[in-house]
Short mmCIF file of C-alpha atoms in Angstrom, two decimals:
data_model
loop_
_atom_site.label_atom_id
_atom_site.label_comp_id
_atom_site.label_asym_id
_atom_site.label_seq_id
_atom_site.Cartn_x
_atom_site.Cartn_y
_atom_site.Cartn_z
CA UNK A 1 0.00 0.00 0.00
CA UNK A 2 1.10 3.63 -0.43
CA UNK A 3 2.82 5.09 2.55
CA UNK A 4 0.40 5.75 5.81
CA UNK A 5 2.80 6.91 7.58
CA UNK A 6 4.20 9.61 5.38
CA UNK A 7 0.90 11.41 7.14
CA UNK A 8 3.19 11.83 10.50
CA UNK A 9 6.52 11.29 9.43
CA UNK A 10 6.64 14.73 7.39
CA UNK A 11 5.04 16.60 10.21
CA UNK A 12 8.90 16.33 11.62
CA UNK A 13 11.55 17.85 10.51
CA UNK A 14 14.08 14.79 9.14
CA UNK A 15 11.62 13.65 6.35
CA UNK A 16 13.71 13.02 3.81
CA UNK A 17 12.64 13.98 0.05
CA UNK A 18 14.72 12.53 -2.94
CA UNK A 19 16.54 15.23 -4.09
CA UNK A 20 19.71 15.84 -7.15
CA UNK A 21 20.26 19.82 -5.34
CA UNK A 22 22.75 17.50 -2.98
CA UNK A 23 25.56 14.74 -3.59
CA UNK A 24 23.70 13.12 -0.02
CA UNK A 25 21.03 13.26 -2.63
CA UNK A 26 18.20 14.34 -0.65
CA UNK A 27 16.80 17.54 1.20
CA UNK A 28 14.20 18.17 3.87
CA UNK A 29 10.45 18.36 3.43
CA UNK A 30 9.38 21.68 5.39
CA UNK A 31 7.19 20.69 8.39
CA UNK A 32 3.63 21.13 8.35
CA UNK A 33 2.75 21.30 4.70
CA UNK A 34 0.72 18.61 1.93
CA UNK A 35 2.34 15.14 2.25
CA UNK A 36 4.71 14.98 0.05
CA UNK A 37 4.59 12.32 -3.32
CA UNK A 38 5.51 8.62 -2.52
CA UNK A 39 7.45 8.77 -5.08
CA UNK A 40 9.58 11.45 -3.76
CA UNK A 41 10.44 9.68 -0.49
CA UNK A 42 14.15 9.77 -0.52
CA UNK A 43 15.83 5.87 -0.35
CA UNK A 44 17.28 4.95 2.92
CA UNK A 45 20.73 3.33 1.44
CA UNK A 46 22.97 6.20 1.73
CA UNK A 47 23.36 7.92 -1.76
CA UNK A 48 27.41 7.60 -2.18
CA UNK A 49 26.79 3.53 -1.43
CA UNK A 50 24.03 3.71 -4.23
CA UNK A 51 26.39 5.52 -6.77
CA UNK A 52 28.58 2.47 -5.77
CA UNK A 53 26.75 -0.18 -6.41
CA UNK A 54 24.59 1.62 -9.47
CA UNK A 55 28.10 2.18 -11.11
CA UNK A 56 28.74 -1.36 -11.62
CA UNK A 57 25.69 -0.97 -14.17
CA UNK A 58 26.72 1.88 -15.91
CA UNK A 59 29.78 3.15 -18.35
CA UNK A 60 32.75 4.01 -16.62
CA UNK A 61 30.69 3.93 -13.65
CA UNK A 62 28.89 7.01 -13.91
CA UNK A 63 25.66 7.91 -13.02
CA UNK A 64 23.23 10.81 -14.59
CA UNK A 65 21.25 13.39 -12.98
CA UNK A 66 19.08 16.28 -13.72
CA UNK A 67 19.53 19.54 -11.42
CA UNK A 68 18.78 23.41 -11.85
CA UNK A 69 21.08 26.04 -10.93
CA UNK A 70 21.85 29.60 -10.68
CA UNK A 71 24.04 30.15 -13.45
CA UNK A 72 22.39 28.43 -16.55
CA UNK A 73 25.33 28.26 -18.82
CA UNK A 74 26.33 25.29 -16.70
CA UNK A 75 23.30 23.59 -17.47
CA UNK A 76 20.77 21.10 -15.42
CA UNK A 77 23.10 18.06 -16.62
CA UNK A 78 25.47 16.52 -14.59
CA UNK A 79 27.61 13.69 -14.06
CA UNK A 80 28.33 11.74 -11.05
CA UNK A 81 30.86 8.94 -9.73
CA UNK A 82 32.80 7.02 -7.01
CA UNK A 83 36.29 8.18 -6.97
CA UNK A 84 37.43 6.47 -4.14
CA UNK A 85 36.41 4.18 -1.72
CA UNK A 86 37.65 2.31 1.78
CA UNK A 87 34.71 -0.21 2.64
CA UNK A 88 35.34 -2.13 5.57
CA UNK A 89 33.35 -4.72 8.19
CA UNK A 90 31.53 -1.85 10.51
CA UNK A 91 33.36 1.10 8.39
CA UNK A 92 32.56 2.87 5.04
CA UNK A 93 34.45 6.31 3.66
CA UNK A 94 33.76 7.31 0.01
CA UNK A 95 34.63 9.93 -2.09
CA UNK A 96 32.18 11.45 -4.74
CA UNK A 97 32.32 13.75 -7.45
CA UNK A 98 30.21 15.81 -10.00
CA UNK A 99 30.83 17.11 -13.07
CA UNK A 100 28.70 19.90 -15.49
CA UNK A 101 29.55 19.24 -19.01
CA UNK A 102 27.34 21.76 -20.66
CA UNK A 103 29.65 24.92 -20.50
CA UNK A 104 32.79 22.87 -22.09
CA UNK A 105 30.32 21.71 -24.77
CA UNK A 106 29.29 25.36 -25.32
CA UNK A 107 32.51 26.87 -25.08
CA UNK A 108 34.31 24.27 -27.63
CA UNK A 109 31.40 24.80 -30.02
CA UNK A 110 31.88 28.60 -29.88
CA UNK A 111 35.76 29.17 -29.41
CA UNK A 112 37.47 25.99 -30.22
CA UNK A 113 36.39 25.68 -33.51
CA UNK A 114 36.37 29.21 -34.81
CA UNK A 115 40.38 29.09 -33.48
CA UNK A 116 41.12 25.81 -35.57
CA UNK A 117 39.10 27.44 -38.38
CA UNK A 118 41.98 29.80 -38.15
CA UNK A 119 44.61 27.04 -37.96
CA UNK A 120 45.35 28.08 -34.58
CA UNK A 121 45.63 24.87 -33.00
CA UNK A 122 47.85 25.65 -29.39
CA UNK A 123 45.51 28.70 -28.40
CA UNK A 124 42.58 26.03 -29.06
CA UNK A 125 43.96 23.45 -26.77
CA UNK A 126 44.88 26.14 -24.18
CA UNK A 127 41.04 27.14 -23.88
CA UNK A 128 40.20 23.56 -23.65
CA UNK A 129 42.37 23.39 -20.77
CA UNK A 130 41.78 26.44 -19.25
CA UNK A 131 37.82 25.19 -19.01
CA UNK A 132 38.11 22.34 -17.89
CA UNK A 133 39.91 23.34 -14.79
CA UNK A 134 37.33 26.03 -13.98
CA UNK A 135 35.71 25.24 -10.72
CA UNK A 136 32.58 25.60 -11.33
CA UNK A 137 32.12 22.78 -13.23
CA UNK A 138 33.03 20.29 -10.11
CA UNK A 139 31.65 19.30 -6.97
CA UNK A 140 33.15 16.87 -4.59
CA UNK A 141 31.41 15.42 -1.16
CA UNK A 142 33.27 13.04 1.05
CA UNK A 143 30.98 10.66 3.17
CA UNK A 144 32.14 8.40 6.05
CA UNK A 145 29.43 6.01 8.21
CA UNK A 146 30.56 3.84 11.21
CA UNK A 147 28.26 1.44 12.84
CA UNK A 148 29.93 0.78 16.69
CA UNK A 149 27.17 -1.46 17.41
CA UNK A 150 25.26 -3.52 15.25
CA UNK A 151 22.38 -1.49 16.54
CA UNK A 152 23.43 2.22 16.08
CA UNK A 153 25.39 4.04 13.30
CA UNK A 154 27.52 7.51 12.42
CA UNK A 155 27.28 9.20 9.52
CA UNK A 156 29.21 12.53 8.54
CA UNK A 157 29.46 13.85 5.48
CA UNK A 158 30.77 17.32 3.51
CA UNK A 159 29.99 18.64 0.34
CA UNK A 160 31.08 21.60 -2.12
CA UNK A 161 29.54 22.42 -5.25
CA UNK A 162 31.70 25.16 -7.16
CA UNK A 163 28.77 27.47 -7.91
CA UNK A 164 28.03 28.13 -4.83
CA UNK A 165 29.38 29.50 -1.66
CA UNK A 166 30.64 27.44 1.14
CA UNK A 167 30.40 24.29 2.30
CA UNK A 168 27.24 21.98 3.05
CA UNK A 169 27.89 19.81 6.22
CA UNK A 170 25.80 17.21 7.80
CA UNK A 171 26.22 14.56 10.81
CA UNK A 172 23.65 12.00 12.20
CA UNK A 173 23.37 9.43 14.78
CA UNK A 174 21.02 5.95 14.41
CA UNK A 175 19.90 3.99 17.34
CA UNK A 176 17.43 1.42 17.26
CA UNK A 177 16.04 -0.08 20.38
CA UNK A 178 13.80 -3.02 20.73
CA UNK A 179 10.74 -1.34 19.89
CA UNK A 180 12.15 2.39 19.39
CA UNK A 181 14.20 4.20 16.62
CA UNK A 182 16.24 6.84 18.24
CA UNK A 183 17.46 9.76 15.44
CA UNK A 184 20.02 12.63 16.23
CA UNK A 185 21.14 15.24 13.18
CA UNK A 186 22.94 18.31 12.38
CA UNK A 187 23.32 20.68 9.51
CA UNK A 188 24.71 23.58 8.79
CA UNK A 189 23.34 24.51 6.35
CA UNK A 190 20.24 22.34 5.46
CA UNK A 191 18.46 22.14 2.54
CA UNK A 192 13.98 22.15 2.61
CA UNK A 193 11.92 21.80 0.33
CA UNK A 194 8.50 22.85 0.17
CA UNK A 195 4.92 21.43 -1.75
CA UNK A 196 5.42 24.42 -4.26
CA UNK A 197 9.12 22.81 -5.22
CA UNK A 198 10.69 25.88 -4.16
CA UNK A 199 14.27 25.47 -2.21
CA UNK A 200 14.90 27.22 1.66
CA UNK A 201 18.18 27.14 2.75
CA UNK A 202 18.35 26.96 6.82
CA UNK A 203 21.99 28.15 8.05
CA UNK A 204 21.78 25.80 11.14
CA UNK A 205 19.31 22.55 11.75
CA UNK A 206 19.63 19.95 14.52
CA UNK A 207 17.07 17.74 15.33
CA UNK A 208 16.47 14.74 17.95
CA UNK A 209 13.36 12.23 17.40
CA UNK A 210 12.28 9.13 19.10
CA UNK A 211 10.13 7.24 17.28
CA UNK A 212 8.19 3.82 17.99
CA UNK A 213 7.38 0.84 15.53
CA UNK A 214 3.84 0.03 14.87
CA UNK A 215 2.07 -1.65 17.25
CA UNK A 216 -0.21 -4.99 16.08
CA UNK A 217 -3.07 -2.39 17.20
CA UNK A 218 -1.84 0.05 14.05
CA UNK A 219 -0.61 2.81 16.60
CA UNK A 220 2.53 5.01 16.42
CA UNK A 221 3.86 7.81 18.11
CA UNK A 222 6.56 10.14 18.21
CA UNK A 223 8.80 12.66 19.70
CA UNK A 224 10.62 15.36 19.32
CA UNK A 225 13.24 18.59 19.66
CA UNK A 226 14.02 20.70 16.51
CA UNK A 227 15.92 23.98 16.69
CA UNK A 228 16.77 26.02 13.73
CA UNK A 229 19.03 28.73 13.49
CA UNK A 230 19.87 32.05 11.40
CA UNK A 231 17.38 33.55 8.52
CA UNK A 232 16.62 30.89 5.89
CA UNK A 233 17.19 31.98 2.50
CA UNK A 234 15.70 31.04 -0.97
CA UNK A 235 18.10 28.62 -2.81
CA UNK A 236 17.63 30.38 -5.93
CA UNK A 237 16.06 33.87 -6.60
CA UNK A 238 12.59 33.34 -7.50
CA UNK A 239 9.19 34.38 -6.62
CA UNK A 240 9.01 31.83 -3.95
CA UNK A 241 7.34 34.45 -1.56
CA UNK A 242 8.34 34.31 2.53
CA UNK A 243 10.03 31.66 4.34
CA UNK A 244 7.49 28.88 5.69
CA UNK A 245 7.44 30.00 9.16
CA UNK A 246 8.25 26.18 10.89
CA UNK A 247 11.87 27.05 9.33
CA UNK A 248 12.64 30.32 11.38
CA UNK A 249 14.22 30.41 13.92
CA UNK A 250 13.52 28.72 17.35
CA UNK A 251 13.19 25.51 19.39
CA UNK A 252 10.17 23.56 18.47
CA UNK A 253 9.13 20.80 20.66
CA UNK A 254 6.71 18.36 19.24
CA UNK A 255 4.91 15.22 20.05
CA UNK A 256 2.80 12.91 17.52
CA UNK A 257 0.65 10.03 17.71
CA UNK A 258 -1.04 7.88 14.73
CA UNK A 259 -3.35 4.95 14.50
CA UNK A 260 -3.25 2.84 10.75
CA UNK A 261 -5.94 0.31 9.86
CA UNK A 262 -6.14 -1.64 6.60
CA UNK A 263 -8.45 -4.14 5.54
CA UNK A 264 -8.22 -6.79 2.33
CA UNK A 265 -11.04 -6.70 0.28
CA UNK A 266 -9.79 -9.86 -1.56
CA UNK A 267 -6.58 -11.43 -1.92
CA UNK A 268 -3.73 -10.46 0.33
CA UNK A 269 -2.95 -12.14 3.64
CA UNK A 270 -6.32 -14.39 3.37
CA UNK A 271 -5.32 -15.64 -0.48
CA UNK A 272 -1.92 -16.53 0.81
CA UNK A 273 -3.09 -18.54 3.71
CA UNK A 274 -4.35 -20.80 0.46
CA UNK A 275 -1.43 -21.19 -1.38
CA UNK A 276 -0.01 -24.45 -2.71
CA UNK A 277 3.09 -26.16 -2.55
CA UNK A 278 2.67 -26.21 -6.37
CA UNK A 279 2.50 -22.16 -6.50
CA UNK A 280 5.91 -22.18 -3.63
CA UNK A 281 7.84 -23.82 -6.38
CA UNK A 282 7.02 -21.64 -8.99
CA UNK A 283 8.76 -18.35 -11.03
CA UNK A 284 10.00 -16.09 -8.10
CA UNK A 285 7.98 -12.57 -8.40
CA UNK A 286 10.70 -10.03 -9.53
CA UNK A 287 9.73 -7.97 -6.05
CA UNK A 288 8.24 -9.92 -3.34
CA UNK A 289 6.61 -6.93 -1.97
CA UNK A 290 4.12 -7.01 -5.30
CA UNK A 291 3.80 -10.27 -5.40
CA UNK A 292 0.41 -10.84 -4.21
CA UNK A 293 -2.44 -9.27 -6.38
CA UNK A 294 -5.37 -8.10 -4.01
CA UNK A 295 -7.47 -4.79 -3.46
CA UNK A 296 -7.62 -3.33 0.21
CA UNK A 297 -8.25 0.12 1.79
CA UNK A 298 -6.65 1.40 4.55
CA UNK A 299 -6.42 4.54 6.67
CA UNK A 300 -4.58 6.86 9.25
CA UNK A 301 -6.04 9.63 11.60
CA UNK A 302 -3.64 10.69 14.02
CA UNK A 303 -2.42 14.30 15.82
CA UNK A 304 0.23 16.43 16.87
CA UNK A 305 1.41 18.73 19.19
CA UNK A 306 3.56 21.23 18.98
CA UNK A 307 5.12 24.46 21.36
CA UNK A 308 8.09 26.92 19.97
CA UNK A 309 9.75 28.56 22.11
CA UNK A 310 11.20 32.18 20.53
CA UNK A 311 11.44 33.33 17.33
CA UNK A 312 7.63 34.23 16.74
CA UNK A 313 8.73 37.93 15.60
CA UNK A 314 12.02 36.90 13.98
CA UNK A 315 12.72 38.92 10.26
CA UNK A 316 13.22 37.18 7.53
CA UNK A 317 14.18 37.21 4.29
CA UNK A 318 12.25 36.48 0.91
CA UNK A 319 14.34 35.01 -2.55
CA UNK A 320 15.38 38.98 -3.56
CA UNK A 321 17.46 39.88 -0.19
CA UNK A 322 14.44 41.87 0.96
CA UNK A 323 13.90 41.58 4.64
CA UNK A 324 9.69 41.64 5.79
CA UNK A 325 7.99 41.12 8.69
CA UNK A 326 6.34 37.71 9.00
CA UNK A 327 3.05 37.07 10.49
CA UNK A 328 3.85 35.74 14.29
CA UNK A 329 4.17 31.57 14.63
CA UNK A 330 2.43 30.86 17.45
CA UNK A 331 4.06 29.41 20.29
CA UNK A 332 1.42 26.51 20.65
CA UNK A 333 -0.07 24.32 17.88
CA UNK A 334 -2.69 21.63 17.97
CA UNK A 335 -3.74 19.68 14.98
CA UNK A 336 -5.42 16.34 13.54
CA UNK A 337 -4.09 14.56 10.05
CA UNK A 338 -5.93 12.14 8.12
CA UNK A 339 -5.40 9.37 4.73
CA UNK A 340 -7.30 7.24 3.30
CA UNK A 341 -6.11 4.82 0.99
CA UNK A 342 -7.28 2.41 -1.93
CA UNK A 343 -5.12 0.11 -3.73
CA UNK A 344 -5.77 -2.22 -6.21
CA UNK A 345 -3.30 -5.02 -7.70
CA UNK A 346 -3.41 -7.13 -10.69
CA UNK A 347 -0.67 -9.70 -11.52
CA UNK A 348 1.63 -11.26 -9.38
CA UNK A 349 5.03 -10.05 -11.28
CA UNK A 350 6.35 -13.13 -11.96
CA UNK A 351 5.99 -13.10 -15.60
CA UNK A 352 7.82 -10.99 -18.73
CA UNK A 353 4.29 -9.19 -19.81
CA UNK A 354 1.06 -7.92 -18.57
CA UNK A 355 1.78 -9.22 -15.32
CA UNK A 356 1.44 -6.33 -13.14
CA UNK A 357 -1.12 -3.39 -12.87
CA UNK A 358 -1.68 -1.51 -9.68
CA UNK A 359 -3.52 1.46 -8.30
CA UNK A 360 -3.08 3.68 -5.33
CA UNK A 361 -5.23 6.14 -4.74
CA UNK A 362 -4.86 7.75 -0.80
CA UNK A 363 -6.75 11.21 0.13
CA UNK A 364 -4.94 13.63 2.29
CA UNK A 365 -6.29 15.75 4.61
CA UNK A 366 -2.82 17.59 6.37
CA UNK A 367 -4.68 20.04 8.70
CA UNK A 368 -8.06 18.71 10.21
CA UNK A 369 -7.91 22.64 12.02
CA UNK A 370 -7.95 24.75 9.07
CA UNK A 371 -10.07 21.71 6.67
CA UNK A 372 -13.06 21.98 9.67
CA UNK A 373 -12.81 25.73 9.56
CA UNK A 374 -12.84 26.15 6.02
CA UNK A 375 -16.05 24.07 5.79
CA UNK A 376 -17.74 26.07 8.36
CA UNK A 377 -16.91 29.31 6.60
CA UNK A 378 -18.80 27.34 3.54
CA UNK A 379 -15.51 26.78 1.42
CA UNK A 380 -15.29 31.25 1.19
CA UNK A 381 -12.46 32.16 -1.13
CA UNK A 382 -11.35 35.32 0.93
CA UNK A 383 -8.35 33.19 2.43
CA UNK A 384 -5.22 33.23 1.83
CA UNK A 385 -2.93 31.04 -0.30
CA UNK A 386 -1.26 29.30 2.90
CA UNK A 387 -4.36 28.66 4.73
CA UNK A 388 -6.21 27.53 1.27
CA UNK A 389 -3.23 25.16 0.69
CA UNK A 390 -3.45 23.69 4.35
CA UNK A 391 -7.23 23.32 3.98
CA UNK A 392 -7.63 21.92 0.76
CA UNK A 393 -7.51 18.06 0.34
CA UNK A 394 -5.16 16.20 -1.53
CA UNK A 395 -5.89 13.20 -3.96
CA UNK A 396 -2.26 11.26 -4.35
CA UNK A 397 -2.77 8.64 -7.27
CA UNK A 398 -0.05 5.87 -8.26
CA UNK A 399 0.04 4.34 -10.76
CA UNK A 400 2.22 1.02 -11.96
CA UNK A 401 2.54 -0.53 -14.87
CA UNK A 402 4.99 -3.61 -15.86
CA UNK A 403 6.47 -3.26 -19.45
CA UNK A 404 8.60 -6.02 -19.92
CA UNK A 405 10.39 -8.22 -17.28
CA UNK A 406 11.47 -6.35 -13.95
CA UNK A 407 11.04 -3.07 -16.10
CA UNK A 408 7.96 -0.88 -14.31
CA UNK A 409 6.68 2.43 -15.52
CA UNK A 410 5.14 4.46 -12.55
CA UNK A 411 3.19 7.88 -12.06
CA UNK A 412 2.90 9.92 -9.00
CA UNK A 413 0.49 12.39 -9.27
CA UNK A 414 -0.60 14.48 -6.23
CA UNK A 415 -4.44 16.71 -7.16
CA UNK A 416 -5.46 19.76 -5.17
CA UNK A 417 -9.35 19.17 -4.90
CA UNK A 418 -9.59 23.00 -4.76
CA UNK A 419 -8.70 26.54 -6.23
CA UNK A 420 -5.33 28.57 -5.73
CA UNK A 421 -5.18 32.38 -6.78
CA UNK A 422 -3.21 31.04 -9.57
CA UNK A 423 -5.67 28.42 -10.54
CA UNK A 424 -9.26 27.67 -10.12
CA UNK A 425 -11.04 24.51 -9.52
CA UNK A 426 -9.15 20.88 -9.15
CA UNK A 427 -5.59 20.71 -10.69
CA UNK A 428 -2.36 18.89 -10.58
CA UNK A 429 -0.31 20.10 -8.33
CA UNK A 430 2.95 17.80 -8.93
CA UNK A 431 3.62 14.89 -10.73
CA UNK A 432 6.91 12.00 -10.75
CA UNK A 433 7.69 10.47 -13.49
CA UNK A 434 9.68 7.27 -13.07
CA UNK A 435 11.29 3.36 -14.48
CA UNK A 436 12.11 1.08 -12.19
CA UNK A 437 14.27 -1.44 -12.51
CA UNK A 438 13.64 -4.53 -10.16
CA UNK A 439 16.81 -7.18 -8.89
CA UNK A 440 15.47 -10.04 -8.65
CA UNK A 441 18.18 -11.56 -6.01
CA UNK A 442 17.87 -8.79 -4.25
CA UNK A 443 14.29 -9.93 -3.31
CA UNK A 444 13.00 -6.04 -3.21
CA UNK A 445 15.58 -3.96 -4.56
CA UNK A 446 15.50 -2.10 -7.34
CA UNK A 447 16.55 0.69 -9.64
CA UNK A 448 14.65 3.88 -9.38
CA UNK A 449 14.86 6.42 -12.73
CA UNK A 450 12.97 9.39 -11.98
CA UNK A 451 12.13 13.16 -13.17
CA UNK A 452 10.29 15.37 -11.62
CA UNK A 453 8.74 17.77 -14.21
CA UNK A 454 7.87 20.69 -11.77
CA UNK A 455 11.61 20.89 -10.17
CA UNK A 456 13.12 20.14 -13.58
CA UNK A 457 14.67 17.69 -11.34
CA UNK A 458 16.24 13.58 -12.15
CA UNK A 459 18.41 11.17 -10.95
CA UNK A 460 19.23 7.59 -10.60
CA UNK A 461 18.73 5.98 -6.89
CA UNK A 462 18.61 2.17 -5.34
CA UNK A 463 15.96 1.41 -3.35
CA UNK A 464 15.89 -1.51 -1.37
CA UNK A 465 12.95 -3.65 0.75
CA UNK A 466 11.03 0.07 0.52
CA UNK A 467 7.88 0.65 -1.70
#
């Protein structure tokens, strides 16, 4: 089924969204805004042990990706590889690096050729060189992660991109307990993203959660302490408007609690039960994760919690420099989230063709607050944009389709049910496009090819036992 738990996960502030902006490869979804896309749910393998494995699979080892930036004769394009690695039993240290081949392209096609028009062959060479040394066309990150226990790990890592100023740092500490996951990180600076696509850079972000495992009863719960630090800043100068105001500055304490149901309409867990030795012995599904057709529903309803403790009249900063005064956060927050969820299966993915077709459509509601008030007000249109967009529901729809073998074509689509001041009625308000690539011996792993239309965003990822 589509992920429930997305619901509370991204009211917290280490959600992690798939992302090409980084070499870690992902970025933060901002706190308190629509769910984001299933399909956008960053993969938990750490990104430089993806490009390492993924290389094996591609020329020379190196991966594509699709990323915007602020000085467009570099170009979206990019490649990326291992350079060096040190792998060990409880130990990993890697090396990446990134390279923009758009300008040298550009730059040869308008220089280089008109000097060898000209017979001028060492000036030609000299540009060649004198580009491909420019800085701006590399970025490096180095990435270490040490497990002590086999129950906790460390992960540091440090990045530089040469169009951009300084460096982007992040550490993080994994504990798992017997029925608790305990998660401590740091950045400075961290990268958020929020439902509009648009990029917030926060100078300083640390964050400690404790978070339980479902119960057999369907209930989860969380908690935890979130302070950011400095003015957060537009990535890139757009139109973007004001900082959301969960990313200004301040401690935020917050507590969560969820409770998931799901029910088989037909197949599932009951057809199983029924299962042959004849059908044990048979083709292996290419994911065992979709190898059961069936059609269920399921649902979430849970709440949160929240107090902030200073920065309610903190200044910030919109995409153009300009500072403005944002409306005050206030210090305590109360709210109820909902999904519910249909999904319907066909096929069992254990054959070449027309053996799997499946269907997930889950309705968000991310603020039961401002959804109850905007129905008592009789759906009026004299709010604003941020209280529209946390009132409005969501329709998410998936979509999977098998082509041929462990190939899948899938569609993410996420549908306000409502009007913007930009657009009226129901509309599309992001879409994923994506191929996935399933490993069979790696029981449910797989390689994820996606684009993002609305970021003008794509890269290559491994996903494994995740869905």
């Amino acid at each position: 089924m589509a992920h429930l738990r997305t619901a509370m996960d991204s009211a917290f502030w280490d959600f992690d969204v798939s992302s090409s902006q980084t070499l870690v490869g992902t970025a933060k979804a901002v706190p308190g805004g629509p769910f984001p896309l299933d399909g956008a749910r960053a993969s938990r393998t750490l990104r430089i042990q993806q490009v390492s494995f993924l290389g094996n699979g591609f020329p020379l080892g190196i991966l594509p990706s699709f990323s915007p930036t602020a000085h467009k004769e570099l170009g979206s394009f990019s490649l990326q590889s291992l350079l060096l690695k040190f792998p060990a039993a409880d130990w990993w240290v890697g090396l990446v690096g990134q390279f923009r081949p758009k300008k040298v392209i550009s730059s040869i096609k308008e220089d280089i050729i008109s000097d060898l028009d000209n017979l001028e062959l060492l000036p030609a060479l000299k540009d060649v060189a004198t580009m491909v040394l420019d800085k701006t066309l590399y970025s490096y990150g180095l990435c270490s992660q040490f497990s002590p226990t086999p129950f906790s790990s460390v992960f540091a890592s440090t990045e530089e991109h040469g169009d951009r100023k300084g460096r982007r740092h992040k550490a993080m500490f994994y504990h798992r307990l017997p029925h608790h996951d305990i998660n401590l990180e740091a950045a400075w600076p961290e990268l958020f993203i929020d439902h509009k696509g648009q990029y917030w850079e926060v100078p300083e972000s640390l964050s400690l959660d404790l978070s339980s495992l479902k119960s057999e009863s369907g209930l989860r719960y969380r908690v935890g302490l979130h302070k950011n630090g400095g003015v957060p800043r537009a990535l890139y100068h757009t139109d973007g408007g004001d900082p959301p105001l969960t990313l200004m500055p301040g401690l935020c304490a917050k507590a969560a609690f969820s409770l998931e149901k799901n029910r088989y309409l037909w197949g599932g867990k009951e057809q199983k039960q029924g299962v042959t030795e004849t059908t044990d012995e048979a083709e292996p599904s290419y994911d065992v994760r979709l190898k059961d057709p069936h059609a269920a529903i399921s649902g979430i309803v849970g709440g949160t919690f929240s107090a902030w403790f200073g920065g309610s009249d903190t200044v910030g900063t919109n995409g153009d420099g300009n500072f403005a005064i944002h409306n005050k956060r206030s210090p305590l927050n109360a709210d109820l989230f909902g999904s519910l969820c249909y999904t319907y299966q066909h096929g069992s993915f254990r054959k070449d063709f027309c053996d799997l077709t499946r269907l997930d459509a889950r309705l968000d509601i991310s603020s039961g607050s401002a959804f109850a008030k905007r129905v008592f007000n009789g759906f009026k249109k004299s709010i604003d944009d941020l209280e529209r967009s946390k009132s409005t529901p969501r329709l998410n729809l998936i979509f999977q389709q098998q082509i041929a073998g462990p190939i899948v074509f899938r569609v993410d689509s996420r549908l306000m049910l409502g009007s913007t001041s930009v657009k009226h009625g129901p509309h599309v308000e992001d879409t994923i496009l994506s191929l996935n690539y399933s490993f069979k011996l790696l029981e449910s792993g797989k390689a994820v090819f996606w684009f993002s239309p609305k970021r003008k965003e794509g890269m290559v990822e491994l996903r494994l036992f995740e869905f």
